[in-house]
Coordinates of C-alpha atoms in Angstrom, one line a residue:
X1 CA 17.2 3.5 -88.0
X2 CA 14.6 5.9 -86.4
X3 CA 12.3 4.6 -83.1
X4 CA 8.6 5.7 -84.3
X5 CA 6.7 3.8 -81.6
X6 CA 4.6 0.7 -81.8
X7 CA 1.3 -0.3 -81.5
X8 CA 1.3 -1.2 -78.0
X9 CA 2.6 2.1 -76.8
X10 CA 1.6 5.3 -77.0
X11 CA 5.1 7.9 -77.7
X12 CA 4.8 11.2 -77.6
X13 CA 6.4 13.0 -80.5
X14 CA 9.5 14.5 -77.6
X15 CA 10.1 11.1 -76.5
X16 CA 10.5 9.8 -79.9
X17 CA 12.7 12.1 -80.4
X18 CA 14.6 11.6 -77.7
X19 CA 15.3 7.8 -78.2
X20 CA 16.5 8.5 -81.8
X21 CA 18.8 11.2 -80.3
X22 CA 20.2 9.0 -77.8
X23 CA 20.8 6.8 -80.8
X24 CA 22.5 9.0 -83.0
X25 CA 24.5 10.4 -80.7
X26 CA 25.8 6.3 -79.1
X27 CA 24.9 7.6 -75.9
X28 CA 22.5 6.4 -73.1
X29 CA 19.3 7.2 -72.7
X30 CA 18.4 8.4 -69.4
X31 CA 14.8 8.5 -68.6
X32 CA 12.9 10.0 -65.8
X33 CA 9.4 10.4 -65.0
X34 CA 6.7 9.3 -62.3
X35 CA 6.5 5.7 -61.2
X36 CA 3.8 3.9 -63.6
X37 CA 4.5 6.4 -66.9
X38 CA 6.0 3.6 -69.3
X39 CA 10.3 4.3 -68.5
X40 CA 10.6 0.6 -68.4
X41 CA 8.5 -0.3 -70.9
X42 CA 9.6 2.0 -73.7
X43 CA 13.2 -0.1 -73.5
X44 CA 10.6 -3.3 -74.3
X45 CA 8.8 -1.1 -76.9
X46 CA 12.2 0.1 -78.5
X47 CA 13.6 -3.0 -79.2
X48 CA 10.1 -4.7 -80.7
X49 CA 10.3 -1.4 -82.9
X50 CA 13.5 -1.6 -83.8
X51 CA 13.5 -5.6 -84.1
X52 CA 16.4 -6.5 -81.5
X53 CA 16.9 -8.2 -78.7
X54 CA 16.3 -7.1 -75.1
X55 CA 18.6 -7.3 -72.2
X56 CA 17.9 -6.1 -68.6
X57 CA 19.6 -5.2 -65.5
X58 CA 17.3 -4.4 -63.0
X59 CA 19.5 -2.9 -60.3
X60 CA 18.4 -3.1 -56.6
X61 CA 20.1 -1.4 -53.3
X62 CA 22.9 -4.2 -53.0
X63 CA 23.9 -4.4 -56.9
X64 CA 27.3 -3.1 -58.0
X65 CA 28.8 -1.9 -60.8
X66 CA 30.8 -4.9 -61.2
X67 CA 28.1 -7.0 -61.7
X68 CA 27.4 -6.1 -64.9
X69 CA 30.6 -6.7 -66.1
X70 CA 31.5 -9.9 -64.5
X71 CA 31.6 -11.8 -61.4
X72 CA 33.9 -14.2 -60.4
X73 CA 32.7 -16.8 -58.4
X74 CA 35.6 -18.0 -55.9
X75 CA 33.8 -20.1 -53.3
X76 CA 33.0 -22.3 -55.9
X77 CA 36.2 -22.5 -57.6
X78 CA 37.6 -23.6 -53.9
X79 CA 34.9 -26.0 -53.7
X80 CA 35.7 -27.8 -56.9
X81 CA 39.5 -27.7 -55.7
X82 CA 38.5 -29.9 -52.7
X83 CA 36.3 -32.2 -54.9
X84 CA 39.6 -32.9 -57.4
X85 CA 37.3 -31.1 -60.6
X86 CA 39.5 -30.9 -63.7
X87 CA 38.1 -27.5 -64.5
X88 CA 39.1 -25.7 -61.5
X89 CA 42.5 -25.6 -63.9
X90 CA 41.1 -22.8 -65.9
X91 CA 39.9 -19.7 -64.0
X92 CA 37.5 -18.9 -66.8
X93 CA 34.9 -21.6 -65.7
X94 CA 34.4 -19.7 -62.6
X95 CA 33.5 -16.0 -64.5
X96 CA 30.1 -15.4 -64.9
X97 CA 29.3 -12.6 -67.4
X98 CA 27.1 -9.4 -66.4
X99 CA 24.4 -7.7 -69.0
X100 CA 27.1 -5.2 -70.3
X101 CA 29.4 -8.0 -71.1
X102 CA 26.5 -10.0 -73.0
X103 CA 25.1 -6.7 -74.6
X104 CA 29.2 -6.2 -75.6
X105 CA 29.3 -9.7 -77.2
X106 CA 26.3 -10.0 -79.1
X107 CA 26.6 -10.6 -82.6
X108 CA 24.0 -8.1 -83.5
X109 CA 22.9 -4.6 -82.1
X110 CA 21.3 -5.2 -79.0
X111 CA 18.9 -2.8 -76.7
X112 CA 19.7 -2.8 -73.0
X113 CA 17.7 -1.6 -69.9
X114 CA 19.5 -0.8 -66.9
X115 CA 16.5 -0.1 -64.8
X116 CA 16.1 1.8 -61.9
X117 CA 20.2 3.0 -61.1
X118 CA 19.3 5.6 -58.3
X119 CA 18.2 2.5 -56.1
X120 CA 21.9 1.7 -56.3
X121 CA 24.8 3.1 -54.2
X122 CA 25.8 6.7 -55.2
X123 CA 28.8 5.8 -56.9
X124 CA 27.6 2.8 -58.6
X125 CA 27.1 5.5 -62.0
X126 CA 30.2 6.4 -61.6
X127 CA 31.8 3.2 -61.8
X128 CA 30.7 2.5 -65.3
X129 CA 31.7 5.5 -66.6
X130 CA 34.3 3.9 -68.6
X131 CA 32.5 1.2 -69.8
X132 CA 30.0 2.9 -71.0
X133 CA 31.9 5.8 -72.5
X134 CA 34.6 3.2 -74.1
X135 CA 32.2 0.6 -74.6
X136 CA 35.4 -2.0 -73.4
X137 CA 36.6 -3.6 -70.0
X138 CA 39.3 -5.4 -68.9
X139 CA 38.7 -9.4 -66.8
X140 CA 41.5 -9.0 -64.8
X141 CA 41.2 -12.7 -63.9
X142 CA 42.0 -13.4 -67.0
X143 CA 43.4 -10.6 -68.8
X144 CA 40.7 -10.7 -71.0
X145 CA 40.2 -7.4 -73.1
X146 CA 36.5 -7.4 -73.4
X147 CA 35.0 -4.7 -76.4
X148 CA 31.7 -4.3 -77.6
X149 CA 31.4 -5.6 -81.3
X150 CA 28.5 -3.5 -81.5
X151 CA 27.5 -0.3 -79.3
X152 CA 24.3 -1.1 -77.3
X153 CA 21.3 1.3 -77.7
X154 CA 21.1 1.7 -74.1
X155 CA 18.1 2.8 -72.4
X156 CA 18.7 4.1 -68.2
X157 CA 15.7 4.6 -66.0
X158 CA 15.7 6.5 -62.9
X159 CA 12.9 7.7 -60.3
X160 CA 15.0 10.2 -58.9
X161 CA 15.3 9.0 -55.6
X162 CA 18.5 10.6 -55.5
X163 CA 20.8 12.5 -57.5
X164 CA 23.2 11.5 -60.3
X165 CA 26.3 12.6 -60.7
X166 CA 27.3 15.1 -63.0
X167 CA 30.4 13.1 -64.7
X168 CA 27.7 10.3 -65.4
X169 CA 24.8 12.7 -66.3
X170 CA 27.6 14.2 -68.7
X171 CA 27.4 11.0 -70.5
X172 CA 23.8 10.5 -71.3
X173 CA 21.3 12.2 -73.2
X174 CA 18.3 13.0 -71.0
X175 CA 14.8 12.9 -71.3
X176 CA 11.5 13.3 -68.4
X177 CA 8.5 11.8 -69.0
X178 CA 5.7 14.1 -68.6
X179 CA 2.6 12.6 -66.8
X180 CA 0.2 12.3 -70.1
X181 CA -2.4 15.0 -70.5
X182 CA -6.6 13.9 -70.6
X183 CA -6.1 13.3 -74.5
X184 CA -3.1 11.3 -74.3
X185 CA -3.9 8.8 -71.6
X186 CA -7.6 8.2 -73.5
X187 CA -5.0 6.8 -76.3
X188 CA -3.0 4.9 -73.8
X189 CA -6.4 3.4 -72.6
X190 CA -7.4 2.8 -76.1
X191 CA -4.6 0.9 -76.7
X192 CA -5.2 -1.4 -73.7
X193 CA -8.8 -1.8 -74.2
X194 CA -9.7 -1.0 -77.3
X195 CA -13.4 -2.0 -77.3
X196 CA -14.2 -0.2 -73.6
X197 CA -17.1 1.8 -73.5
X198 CA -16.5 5.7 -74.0
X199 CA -18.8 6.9 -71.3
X200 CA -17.1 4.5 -69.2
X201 CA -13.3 5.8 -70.2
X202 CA -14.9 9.4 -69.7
X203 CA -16.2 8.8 -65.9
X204 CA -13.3 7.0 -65.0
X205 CA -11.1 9.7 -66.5
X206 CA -12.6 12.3 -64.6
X207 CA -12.5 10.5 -61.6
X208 CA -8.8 9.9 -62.1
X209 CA -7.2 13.3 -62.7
X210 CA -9.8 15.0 -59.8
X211 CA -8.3 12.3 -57.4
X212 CA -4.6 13.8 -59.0
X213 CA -5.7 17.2 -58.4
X214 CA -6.4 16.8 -54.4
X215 CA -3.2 18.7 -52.6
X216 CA -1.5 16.6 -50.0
X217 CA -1.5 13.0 -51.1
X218 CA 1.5 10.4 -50.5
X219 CA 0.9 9.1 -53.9
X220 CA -0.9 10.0 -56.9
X221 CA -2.1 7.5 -58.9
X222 CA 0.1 6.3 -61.7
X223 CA -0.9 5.2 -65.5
X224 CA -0.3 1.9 -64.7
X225 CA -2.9 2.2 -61.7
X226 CA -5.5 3.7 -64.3
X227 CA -5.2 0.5 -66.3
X228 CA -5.5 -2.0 -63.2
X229 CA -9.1 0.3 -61.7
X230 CA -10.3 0.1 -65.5
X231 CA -9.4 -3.6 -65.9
X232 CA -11.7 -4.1 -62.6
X233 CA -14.3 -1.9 -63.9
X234 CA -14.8 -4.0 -66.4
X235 CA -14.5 -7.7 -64.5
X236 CA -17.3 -6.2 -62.5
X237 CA -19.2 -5.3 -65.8
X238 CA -19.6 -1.8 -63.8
X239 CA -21.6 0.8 -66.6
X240 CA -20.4 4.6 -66.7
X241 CA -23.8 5.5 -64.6
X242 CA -22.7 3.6 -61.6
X243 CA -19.7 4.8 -61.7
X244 CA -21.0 8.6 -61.0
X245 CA -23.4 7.6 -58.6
X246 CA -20.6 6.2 -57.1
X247 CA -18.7 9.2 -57.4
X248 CA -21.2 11.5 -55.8
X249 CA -22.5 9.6 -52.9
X250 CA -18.9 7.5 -51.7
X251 CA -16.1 9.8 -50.1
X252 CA -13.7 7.5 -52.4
X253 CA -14.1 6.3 -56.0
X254 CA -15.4 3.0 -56.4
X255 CA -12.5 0.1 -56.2
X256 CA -10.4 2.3 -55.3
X257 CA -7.7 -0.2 -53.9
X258 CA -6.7 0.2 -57.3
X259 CA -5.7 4.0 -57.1
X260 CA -5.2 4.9 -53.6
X261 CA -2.1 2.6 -52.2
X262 CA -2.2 3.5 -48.5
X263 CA -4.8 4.4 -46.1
X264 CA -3.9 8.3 -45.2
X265 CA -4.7 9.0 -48.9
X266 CA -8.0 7.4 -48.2
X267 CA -8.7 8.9 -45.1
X268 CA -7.4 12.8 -47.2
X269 CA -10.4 11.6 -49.3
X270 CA -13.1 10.5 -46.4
X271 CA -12.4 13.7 -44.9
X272 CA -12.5 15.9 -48.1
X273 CA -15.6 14.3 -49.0
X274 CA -17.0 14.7 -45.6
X275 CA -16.5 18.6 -45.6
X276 CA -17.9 19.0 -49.2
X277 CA -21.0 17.5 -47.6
X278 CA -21.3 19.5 -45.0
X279 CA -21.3 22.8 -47.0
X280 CA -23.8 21.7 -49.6
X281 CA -26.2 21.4 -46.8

């Protein structure tokens, strides 16, 4: 079973071989990269490629590790003993299962994205070290012995907002995504819009990695945010000449609400533009 991309996303020969490592290996996959490269999408383009089903846990600040095993739910279990319910009798009506224990259940091979774990608590990693290590938990409600029929290719994204520990980076095998070079993101384009105009792509391109290049911004502008400007570029029907005369007489590209996501970028821009100006004269 080897990962060799699909037709809606462009993998890079490392990454490719990092997903089928991951997967030889039964270990996670822990991705890192820039916001807006494709980490949570390549767990959507893995299991298209693969042909299996998808499950995601997308972890915020307040999520524990215990939610992805199981939570049991004893405020409505005391409710239903008030009411007189039959099935507050069995404790298992009240256990709501978490992705690992569905991903653990599944009849077949299933891929599962835990996305984003450094927005979680420091020790939420370490708190599934077990589980996913032994691939098996215990519902101590219940007693229940829960084991995975089948490992899970499991696929961990991270922004590196803050550090992992070393006992859960142990665990995983680890890949970063490189921000795609000039030739690679004219393939991601393609793939998005296939029939864009060239001279268009080129302009646009050029815009895009000069904006990159400028020292000092909050945020560069992501993949993702390259698709959006070209996807307005076009609504507006806006040829590759208007574009450069854009370029050359604006301080900022054209639309670029789409790129720039808060106003001391734009201003770094005004400012940078302004001064060019000035020494041209």
């Amino acid at each position: 079973m080897q990962f060799k991309g699909t037709d809606n996303y462009v993998a890079t020969d490392d990454l490719r071989m990092a997903v089928n490592a991951a997967i030889t290996l039964e270990r996670p996959l822990l991705i890192k990269g820039e916001p807006g490269t494709g980490k949570t999408m390549l767990a959507e383009e893995v299991a298209a490629g693969l042909g299996k089903k998808l499950l995601c846990w997308h972890i915020k600040s307040t999520t524990k590790a215990q939610q992805g095993l199981y939570e049991y739910d004893a405020v409505s279990r005391l409710r239903d003993s008030q009411l007189g319910e039959e099935k507050v009798h069995d404790i298992a009506n009240y256990i709501k299962k978490g992705m690992l224990w569905q991903a653990f259940e599944a009849d077949e091979q299933v891929v599962l994205l835990i996305d984003e774990i450094d927005k979680a608590d420091i020790e939420f990693p370490n708190d599934l070290l077990v589980e996913l290590d032994k691939m098996e938990f215990s519902v101590y409600e219940t007693g229940e012995q829960v084991k995975a029929k089948h490992r899970p290719i499991i696929i961990i994204t991270s922004n590196n907002e803050k550090e992992l520990p070393d006992a859960f980076l142990r665990r995983c095998f680890f890949h970063y995504i490189q921000f795609p070079d000039r030739e690679t993101m004219e393939e991601i384009v393609k793939v998005h819009y296939p029939d864009l105009q060239q001279e268009l792509v080129k302009e646009a391109l050029e815009i895009f990695f000069e904006v990159r290049t400028v020292n000092g911004l909050k945020k560069k502008p992501s993949t993702s945010e390259l698709i959006d400007w070209l996807k307005l570029l076009m609504a507006d029907n806006i040829p590759a000449e208007v574009l450069r005369d854009s370029e050359s007489n604006n301080a900022v590209p054209l639309l670029h609400g789409a790129l720039l996501k808060n106003e001391q970028d734009v201003h770094m821009l005004e400012r940078l533009a302004f001064m060019t100006r000035r020494a041209q004269r």
